[in-house]
Coordinates of C-alpha atoms and ligand atoms in Angstrom, one line a residue:
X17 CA -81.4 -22.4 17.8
X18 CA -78.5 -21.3 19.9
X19 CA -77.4 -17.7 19.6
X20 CA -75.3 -14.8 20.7
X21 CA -75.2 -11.3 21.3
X22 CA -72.2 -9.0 21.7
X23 CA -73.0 -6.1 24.5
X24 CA -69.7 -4.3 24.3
X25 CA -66.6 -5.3 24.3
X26 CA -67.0 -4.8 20.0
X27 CA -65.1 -2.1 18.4
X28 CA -63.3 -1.4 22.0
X29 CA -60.9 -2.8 24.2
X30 CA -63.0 -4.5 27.4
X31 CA -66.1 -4.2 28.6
X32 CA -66.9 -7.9 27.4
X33 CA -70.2 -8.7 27.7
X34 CA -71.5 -11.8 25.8
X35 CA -75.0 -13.0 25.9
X36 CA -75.5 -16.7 25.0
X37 CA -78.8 -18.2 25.1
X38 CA -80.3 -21.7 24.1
X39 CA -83.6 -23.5 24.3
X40 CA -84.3 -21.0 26.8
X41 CA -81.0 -21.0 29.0
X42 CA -79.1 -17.6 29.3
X43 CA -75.7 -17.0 30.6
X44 CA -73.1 -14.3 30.1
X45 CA -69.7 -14.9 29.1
X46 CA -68.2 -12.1 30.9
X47 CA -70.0 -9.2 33.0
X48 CA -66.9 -6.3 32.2
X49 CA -66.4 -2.5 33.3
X50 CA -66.4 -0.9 30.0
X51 CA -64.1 2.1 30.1
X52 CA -64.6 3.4 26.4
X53 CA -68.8 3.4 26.9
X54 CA -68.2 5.0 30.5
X55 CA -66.0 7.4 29.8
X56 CA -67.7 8.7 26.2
X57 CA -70.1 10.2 29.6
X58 CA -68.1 10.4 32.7
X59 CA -65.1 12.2 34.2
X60 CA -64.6 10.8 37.8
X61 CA -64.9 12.0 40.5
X62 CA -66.2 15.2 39.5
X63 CA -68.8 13.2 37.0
X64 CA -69.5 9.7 38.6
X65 CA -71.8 7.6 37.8
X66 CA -74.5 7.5 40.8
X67 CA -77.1 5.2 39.8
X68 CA -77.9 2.1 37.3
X69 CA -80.4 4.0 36.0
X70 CA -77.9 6.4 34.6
X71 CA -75.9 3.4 33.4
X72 CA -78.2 1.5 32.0
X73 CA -79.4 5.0 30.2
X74 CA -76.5 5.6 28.5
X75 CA -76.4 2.3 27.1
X76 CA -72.9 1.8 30.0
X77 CA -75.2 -1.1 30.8
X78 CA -76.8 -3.5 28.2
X79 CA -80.8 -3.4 28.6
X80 CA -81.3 -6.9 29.4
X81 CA -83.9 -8.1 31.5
X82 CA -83.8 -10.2 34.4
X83 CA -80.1 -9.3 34.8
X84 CA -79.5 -6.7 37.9
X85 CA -80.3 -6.4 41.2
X86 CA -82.1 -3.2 41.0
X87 CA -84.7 -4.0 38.9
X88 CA -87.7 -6.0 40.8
X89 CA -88.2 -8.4 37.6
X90 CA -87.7 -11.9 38.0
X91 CA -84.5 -13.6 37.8
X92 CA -83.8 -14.4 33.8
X93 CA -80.1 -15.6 33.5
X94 CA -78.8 -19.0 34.6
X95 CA -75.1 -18.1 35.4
X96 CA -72.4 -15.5 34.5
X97 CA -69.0 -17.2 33.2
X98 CA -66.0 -15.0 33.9
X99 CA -62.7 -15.5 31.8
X100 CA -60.3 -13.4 34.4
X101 CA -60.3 -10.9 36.7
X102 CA -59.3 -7.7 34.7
X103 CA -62.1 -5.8 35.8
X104 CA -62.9 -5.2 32.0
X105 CA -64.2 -8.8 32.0
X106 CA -65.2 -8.8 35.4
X107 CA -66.1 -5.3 36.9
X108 CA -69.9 -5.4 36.5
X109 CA -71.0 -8.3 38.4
X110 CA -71.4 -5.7 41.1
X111 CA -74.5 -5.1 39.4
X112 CA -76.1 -8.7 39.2
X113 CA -79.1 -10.2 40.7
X114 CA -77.8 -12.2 43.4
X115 CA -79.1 -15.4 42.6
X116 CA -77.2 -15.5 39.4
X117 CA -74.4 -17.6 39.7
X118 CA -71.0 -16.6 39.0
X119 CA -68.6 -18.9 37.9
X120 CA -64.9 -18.7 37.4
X121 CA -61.3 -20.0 38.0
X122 CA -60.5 -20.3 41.8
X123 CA -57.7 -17.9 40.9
X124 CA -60.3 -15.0 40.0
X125 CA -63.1 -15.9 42.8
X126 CA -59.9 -15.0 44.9
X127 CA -58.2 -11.7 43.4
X128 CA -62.0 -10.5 43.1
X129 CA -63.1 -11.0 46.5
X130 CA -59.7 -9.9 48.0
X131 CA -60.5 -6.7 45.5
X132 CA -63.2 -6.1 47.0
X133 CA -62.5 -6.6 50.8
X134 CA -59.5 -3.8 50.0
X135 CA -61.9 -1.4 48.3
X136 CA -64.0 1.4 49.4
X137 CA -67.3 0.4 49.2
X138 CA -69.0 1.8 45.9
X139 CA -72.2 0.7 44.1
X140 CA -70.0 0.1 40.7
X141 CA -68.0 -1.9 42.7
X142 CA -70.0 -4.0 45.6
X143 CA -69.1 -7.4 45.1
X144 CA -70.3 -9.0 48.2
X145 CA -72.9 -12.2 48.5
X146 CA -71.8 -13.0 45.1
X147 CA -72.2 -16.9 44.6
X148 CA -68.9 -17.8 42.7
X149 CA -68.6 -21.4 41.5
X150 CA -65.2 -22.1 40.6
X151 CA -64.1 -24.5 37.6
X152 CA -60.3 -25.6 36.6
X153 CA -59.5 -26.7 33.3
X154 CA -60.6 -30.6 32.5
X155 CA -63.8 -29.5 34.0
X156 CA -67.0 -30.1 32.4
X157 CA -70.0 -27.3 33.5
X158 CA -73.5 -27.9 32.7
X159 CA -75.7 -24.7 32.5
X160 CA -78.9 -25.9 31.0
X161 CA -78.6 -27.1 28.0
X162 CA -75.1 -25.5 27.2
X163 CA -72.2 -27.1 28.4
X164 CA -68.7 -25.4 29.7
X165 CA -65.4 -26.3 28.9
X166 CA -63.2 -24.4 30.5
X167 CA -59.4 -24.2 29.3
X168 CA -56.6 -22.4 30.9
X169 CA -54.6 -19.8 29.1
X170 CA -51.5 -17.7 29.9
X171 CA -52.3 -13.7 29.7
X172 CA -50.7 -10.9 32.1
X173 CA -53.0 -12.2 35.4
X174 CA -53.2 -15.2 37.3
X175 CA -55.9 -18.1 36.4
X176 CA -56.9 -16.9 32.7
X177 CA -59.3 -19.0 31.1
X178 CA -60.7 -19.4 27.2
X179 CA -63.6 -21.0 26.6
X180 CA -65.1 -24.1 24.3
X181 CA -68.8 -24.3 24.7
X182 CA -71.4 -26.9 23.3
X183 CA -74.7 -25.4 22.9
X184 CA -77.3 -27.1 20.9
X185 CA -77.1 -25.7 17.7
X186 CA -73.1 -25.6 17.5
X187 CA -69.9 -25.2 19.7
X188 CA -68.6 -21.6 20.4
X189 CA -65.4 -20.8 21.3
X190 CA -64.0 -18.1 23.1
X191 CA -60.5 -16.4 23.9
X192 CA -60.8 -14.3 26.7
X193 CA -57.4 -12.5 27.2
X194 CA -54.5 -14.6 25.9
X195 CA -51.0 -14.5 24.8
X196 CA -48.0 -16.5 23.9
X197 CA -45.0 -15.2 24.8
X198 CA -45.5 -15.1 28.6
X199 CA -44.1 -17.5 31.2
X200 CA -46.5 -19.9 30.8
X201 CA -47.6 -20.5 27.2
X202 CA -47.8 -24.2 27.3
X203 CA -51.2 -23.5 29.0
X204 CA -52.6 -21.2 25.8
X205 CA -50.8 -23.9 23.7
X206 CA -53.7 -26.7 25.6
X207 CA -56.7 -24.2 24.3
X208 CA -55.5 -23.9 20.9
X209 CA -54.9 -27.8 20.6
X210 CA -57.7 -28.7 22.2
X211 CA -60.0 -26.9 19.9
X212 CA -57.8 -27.7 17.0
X213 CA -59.1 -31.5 17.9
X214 CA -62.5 -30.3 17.4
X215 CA -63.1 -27.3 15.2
X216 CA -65.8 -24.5 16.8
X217 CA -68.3 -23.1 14.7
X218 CA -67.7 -19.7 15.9
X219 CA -64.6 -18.6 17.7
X220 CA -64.8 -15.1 19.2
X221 CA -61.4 -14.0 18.9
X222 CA -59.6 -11.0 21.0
X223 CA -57.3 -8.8 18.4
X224 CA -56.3 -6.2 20.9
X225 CA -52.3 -5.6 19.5
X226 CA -53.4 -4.4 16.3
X227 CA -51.3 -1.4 16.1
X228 CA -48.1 -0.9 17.0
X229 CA -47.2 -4.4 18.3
X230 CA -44.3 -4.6 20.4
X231 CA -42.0 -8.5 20.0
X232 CA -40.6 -9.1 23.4
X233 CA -41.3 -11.8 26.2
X234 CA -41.8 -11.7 29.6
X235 CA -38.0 -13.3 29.8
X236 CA -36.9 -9.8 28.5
X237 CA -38.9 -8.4 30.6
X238 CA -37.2 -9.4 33.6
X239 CA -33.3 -9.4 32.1
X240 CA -34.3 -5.4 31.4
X241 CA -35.5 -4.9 34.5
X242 CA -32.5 -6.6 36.0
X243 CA -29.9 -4.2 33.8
X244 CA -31.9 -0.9 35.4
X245 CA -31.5 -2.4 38.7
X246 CA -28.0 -2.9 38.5
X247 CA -27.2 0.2 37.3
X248 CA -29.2 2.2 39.4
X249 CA -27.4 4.1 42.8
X250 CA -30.6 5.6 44.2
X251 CA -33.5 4.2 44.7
X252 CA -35.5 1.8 42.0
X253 CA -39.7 2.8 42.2
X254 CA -41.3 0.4 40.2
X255 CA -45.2 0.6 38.7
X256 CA -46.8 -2.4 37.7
X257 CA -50.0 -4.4 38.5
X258 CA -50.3 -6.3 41.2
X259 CA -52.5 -9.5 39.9
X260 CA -49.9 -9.6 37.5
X261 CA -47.3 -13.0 39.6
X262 CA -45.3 -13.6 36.8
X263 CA -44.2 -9.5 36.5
X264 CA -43.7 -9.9 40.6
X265 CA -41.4 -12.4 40.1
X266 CA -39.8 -10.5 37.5
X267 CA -39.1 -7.7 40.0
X268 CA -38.1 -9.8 42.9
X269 CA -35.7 -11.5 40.4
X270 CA -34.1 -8.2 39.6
X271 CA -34.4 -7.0 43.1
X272 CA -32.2 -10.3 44.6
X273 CA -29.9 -10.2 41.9
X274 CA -28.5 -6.7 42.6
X275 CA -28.0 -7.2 46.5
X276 CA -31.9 -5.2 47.1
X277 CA -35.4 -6.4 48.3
X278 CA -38.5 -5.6 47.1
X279 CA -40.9 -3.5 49.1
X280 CA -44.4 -4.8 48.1
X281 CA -47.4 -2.7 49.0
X282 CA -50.0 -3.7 51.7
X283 CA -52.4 -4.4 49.0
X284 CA -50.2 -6.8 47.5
X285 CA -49.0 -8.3 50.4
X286 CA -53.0 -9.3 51.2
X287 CA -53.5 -10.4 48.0
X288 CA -50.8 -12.6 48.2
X289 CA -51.6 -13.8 51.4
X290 CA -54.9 -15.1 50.0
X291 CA -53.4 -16.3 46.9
X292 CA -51.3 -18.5 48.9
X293 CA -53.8 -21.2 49.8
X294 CA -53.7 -22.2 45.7
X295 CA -51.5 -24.7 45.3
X296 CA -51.5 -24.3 41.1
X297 CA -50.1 -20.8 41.6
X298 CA -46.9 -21.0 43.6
X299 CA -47.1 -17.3 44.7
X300 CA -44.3 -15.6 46.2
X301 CA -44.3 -15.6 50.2
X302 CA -44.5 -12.8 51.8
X303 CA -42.1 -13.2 53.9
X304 CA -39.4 -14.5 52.3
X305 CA -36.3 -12.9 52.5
X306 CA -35.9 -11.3 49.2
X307 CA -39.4 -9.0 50.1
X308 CA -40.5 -6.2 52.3
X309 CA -44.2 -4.9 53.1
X310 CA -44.4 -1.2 52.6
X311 CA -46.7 0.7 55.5
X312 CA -47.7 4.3 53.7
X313 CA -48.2 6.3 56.7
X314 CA -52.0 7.4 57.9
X315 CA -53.9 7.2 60.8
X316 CA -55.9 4.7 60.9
X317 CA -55.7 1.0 59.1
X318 CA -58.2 -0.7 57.8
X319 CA -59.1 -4.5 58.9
X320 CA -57.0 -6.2 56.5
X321 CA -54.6 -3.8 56.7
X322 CA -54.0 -4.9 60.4
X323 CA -53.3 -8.3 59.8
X324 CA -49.7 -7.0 58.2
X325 CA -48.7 -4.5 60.2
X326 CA -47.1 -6.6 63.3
X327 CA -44.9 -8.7 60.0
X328 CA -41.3 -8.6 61.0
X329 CA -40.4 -7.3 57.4
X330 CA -42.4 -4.5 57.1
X331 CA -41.3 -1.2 56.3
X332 CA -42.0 2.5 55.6
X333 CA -41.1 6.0 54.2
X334 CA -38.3 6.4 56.6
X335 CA -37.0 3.5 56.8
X336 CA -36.5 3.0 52.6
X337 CA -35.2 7.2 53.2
X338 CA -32.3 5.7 54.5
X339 CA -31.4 2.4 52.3
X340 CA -32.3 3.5 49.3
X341 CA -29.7 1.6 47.0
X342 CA -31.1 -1.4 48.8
X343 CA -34.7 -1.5 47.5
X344 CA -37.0 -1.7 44.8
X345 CA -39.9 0.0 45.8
X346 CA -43.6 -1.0 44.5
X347 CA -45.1 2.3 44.0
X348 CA -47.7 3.4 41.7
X349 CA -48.8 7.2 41.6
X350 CA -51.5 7.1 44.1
X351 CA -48.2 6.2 46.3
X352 CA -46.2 9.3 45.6
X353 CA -46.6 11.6 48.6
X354 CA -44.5 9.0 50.0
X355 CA -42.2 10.8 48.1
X356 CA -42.1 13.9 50.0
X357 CA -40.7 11.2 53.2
X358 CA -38.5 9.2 51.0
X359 CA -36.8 12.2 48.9
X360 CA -35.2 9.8 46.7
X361 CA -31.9 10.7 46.4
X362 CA -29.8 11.4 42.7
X363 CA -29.6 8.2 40.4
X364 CA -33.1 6.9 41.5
X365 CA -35.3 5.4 38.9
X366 CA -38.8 4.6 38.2
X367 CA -40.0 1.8 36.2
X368 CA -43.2 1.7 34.7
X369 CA -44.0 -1.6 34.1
X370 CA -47.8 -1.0 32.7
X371 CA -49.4 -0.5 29.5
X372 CA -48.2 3.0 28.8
X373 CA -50.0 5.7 29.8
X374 CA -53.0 3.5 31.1
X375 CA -53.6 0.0 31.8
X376 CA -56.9 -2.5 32.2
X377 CA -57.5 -1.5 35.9
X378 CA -56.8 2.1 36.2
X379 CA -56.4 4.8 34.4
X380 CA -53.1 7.2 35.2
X381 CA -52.6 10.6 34.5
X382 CA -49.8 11.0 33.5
X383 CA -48.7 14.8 33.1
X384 CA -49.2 14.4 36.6
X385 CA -47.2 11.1 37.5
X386 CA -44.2 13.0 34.8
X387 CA -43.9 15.8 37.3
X388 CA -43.5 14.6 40.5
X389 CA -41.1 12.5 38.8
X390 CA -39.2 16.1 37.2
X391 CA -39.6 17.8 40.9
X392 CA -37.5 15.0 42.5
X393 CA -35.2 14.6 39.0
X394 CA -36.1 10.6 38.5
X395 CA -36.0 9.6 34.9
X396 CA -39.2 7.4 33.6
X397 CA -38.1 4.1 32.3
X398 CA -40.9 2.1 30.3
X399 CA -40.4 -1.6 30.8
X400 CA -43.6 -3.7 29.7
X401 CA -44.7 -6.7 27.4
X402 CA -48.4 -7.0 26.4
X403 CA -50.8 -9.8 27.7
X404 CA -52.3 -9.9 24.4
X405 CA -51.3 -12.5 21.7
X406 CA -49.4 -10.3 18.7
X407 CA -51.2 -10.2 14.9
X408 CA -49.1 -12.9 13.6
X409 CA -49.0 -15.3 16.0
X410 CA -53.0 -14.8 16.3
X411 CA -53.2 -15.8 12.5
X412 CA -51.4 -18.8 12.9
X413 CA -53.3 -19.9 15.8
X414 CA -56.7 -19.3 14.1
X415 CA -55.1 -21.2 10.8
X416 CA -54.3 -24.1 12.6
X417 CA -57.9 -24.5 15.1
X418 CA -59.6 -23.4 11.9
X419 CA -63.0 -22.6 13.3
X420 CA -66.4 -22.2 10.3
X421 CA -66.6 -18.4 11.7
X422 CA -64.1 -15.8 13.4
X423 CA -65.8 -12.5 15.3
X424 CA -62.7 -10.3 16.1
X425 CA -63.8 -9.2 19.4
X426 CA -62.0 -6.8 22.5
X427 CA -60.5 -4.6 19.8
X428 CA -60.5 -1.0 18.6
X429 CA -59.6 -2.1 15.0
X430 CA -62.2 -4.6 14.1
X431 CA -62.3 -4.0 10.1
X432 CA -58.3 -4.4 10.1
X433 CA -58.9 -7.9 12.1
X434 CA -61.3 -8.7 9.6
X435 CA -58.9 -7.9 6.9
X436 CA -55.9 -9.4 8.5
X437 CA -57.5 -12.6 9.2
X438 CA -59.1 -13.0 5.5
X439 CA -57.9 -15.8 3.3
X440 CA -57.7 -18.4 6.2
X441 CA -60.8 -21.2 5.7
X442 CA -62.7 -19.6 8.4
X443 CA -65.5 -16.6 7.3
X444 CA -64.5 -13.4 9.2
X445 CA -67.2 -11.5 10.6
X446 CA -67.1 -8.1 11.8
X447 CA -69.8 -8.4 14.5
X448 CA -72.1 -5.5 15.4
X449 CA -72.9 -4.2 18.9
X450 CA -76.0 -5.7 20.6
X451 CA -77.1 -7.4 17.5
X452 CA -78.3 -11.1 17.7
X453 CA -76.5 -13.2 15.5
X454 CA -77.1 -17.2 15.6
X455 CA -74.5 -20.1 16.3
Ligands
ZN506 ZN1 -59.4 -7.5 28.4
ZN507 ZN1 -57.3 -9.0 30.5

């Protein structure tokens, strides 16, 4: 008998971790940072977590053994199956045994190891000698005796992927992160239909817009962010996440419409540089004509950081100083001492383009981000559309795949899922954390 258990990502947004096992094959659908568990005992930097001890503890990190690379037991788990790169789905590989197998889109293997190449090195966050295996949808992966079917889906980064899985005692389906009113529903519309044709018994479901659900497309996105643009005088700052292509083009869109190029940061810039070589993604090039590469000023430059700087198009804090109603600048708030160079003149704006006040990958404080915005006079605009599916549309997708059993999953509302979602064919389950419940 197949079976599943939910570590995390129940009664909370992220942290997804989802233990399948079968005839004695294990494998993990997701391995994600959980920022509600980590936070209930941290406060970084002052309070970081130092050691998987701690972690694993305080119940941050499920107690499963076989699983991590500080613990001497032998390796138990046959592969790791990761939906997208938000590190709430992906985070915590750092802490695998490296023999386990990680597979995942060739979109993610890339944004993950480019992550990591930009990063400070830190033990929550070490993703070197990591075996990925990559998949694309139409694939068929055999773990065991549970087999993969991997099915793209549109959600707010690049190479998102849900999940139809045969195990021997049933099929299981899974969301990940998905949506349909992005740029490329057609792709979420393949993963509904294809397990439409075939009915899962259990579909874990994300229902992360519970409350206060916001209707709006990534279409409006852009024609919003092209109004701001061309009303601005000063200069545009713009905050939004940089594995998120379709919001890039979004910017550059507004940026070329209103006579101004966007300055991308360096980390972008690399990322892009790598996501380049994927042929299914299209990415923006770096240096096309519409884009500039933003050098923050410091001493010393990391290796990747080196391969940009001799670019023809790159830029700075001086250089944006002087043609301010020529550019949309990328800037988040780790970026604002730039600021202090740039002193943006009257009539700039800044965009956030995030979830408001935090997003997936990083928390911002915002009383902080609010008044270096009042000490330079730049109103806050708030220009964003979810990645997550909205409550009805989710209904009528589950109505029409129609799966035996629904677990609401990656949600801080799970009884008002379960309640929403009643009176389809399917049996509604409110799953509990780290119980084992079978397929
Ligand atoms: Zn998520
Ligand atoms: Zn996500």
């Amino acid at each position: 008998m197949a079976s599943i258990t939910l570590y995390d990502g129940v009664d909370q947004i992220g942290g997804n971790k989802f233990l399948i096992q079968d005839h004695g094959t294990k494998i993990f659908l997701d391995f994600g940072m959980s920022f509600g568990s980590r936070s209930k005992f941290y406060d970084p930097p002052f309070l970081s977590p130092r050691s998987c001890n701690g972690l694993l503890e305080l119940g941050v990190l499920p107690k499963v053994n076989g699983t991590y690379r500080f613990d001497d037991s032998e390796t138990e788990i046959d592969g790791v199956i990761l939906s997208h790169a938000h590190l709430d789905h992906s985070g915590y590989i750092s802490f695998l045994k490296r023999d386990i197998p990680v597979y995942c889109g060739e979109t993610t293997a890339t944004i993950l190891k480019g992550l990591s190449e930009m990063r400070a090195p830190s033990f929550e966050q070490d993703f070197s000698d990591i075996e990925f295996r990559t998949f694309r949808t139409g694939d068929k992966v055999r773990i065991g005796s549970i087999e993969l079917e991997p099915i793209h889906v549109d959600h707010s980064v690049a190479g998102a992927y849900g999940f139809n899985i045969h195990t021997s005692s049933g099929t299981l389906a899974y969301t990940g992160d998905l949506r349909v009113h992005g740029t490329k529903n057609s792709m979420t519309e393949d993963f509904r239909n294809r397990l439409a044709e075939d009915p899962p018994d259990l579909m874990l479901c994300e229902g992360t817009n519970t409350t206060g659900a916001t209707v709006s497309t990534e279409a409006e996105v852009a024609s919003k962010l092209d109004a701001i643009t061309r009303s601005a005088r000063g200069l545009v700052m713009a905050d939004f996440s940089r594995t998120d292509i379709d919001r890039l083009r979004s910017f550059i869109q507004a940026a070329s419409n209103n006579g101004r190029k966007l300055a991308i940061s360096m980390r972008q810039a690399y990322l892009l540089s790598l996501l380049k070589n994927d042929p299914h993604l299209d990415v923006p090039d770096i240096g096309g004509e519409d884009i500039l590469i933003f050098r923050k000023n410091k001493k010393r430059y990391m290796k990747w950081e080196q391969t940009l700087l001799d670019l023809p198009n790159i830029t700075d804090s001086s250089l944006v100083a002087a043609m301010q109603n020529k550019v949309v600048l990328a800037a988040s708030f780790y970026d604002f001492e730039e600021l202090i160079e740039i002193d943006p003149v009257a009539g700039s704006v800044f965009v956030l383009s995030t979830s408001e006040p935090f997003n997936e990958e990083m928390q911002i404080d915002f009383d902080r981000l609010t008044a270096w915005l009042d000490h330079y006079g730049v109103p806050q605009y708030h220009v964003h559309v979810s990645g997550h599916i909205m409550p009805l549309q989710l209904r009528e997708m589950l109505e029409q795949i129609s799966p035996k059993k629904i677990y609401p999953i990656h949600t801080e509302n799970p009884d008002l899922c379960r309640r929403f979602l009643s009176g389809l064919k399917s049996k509604v389950v409110r799953p509990e954390k780290a119980k084992e419940y079978n397929i």
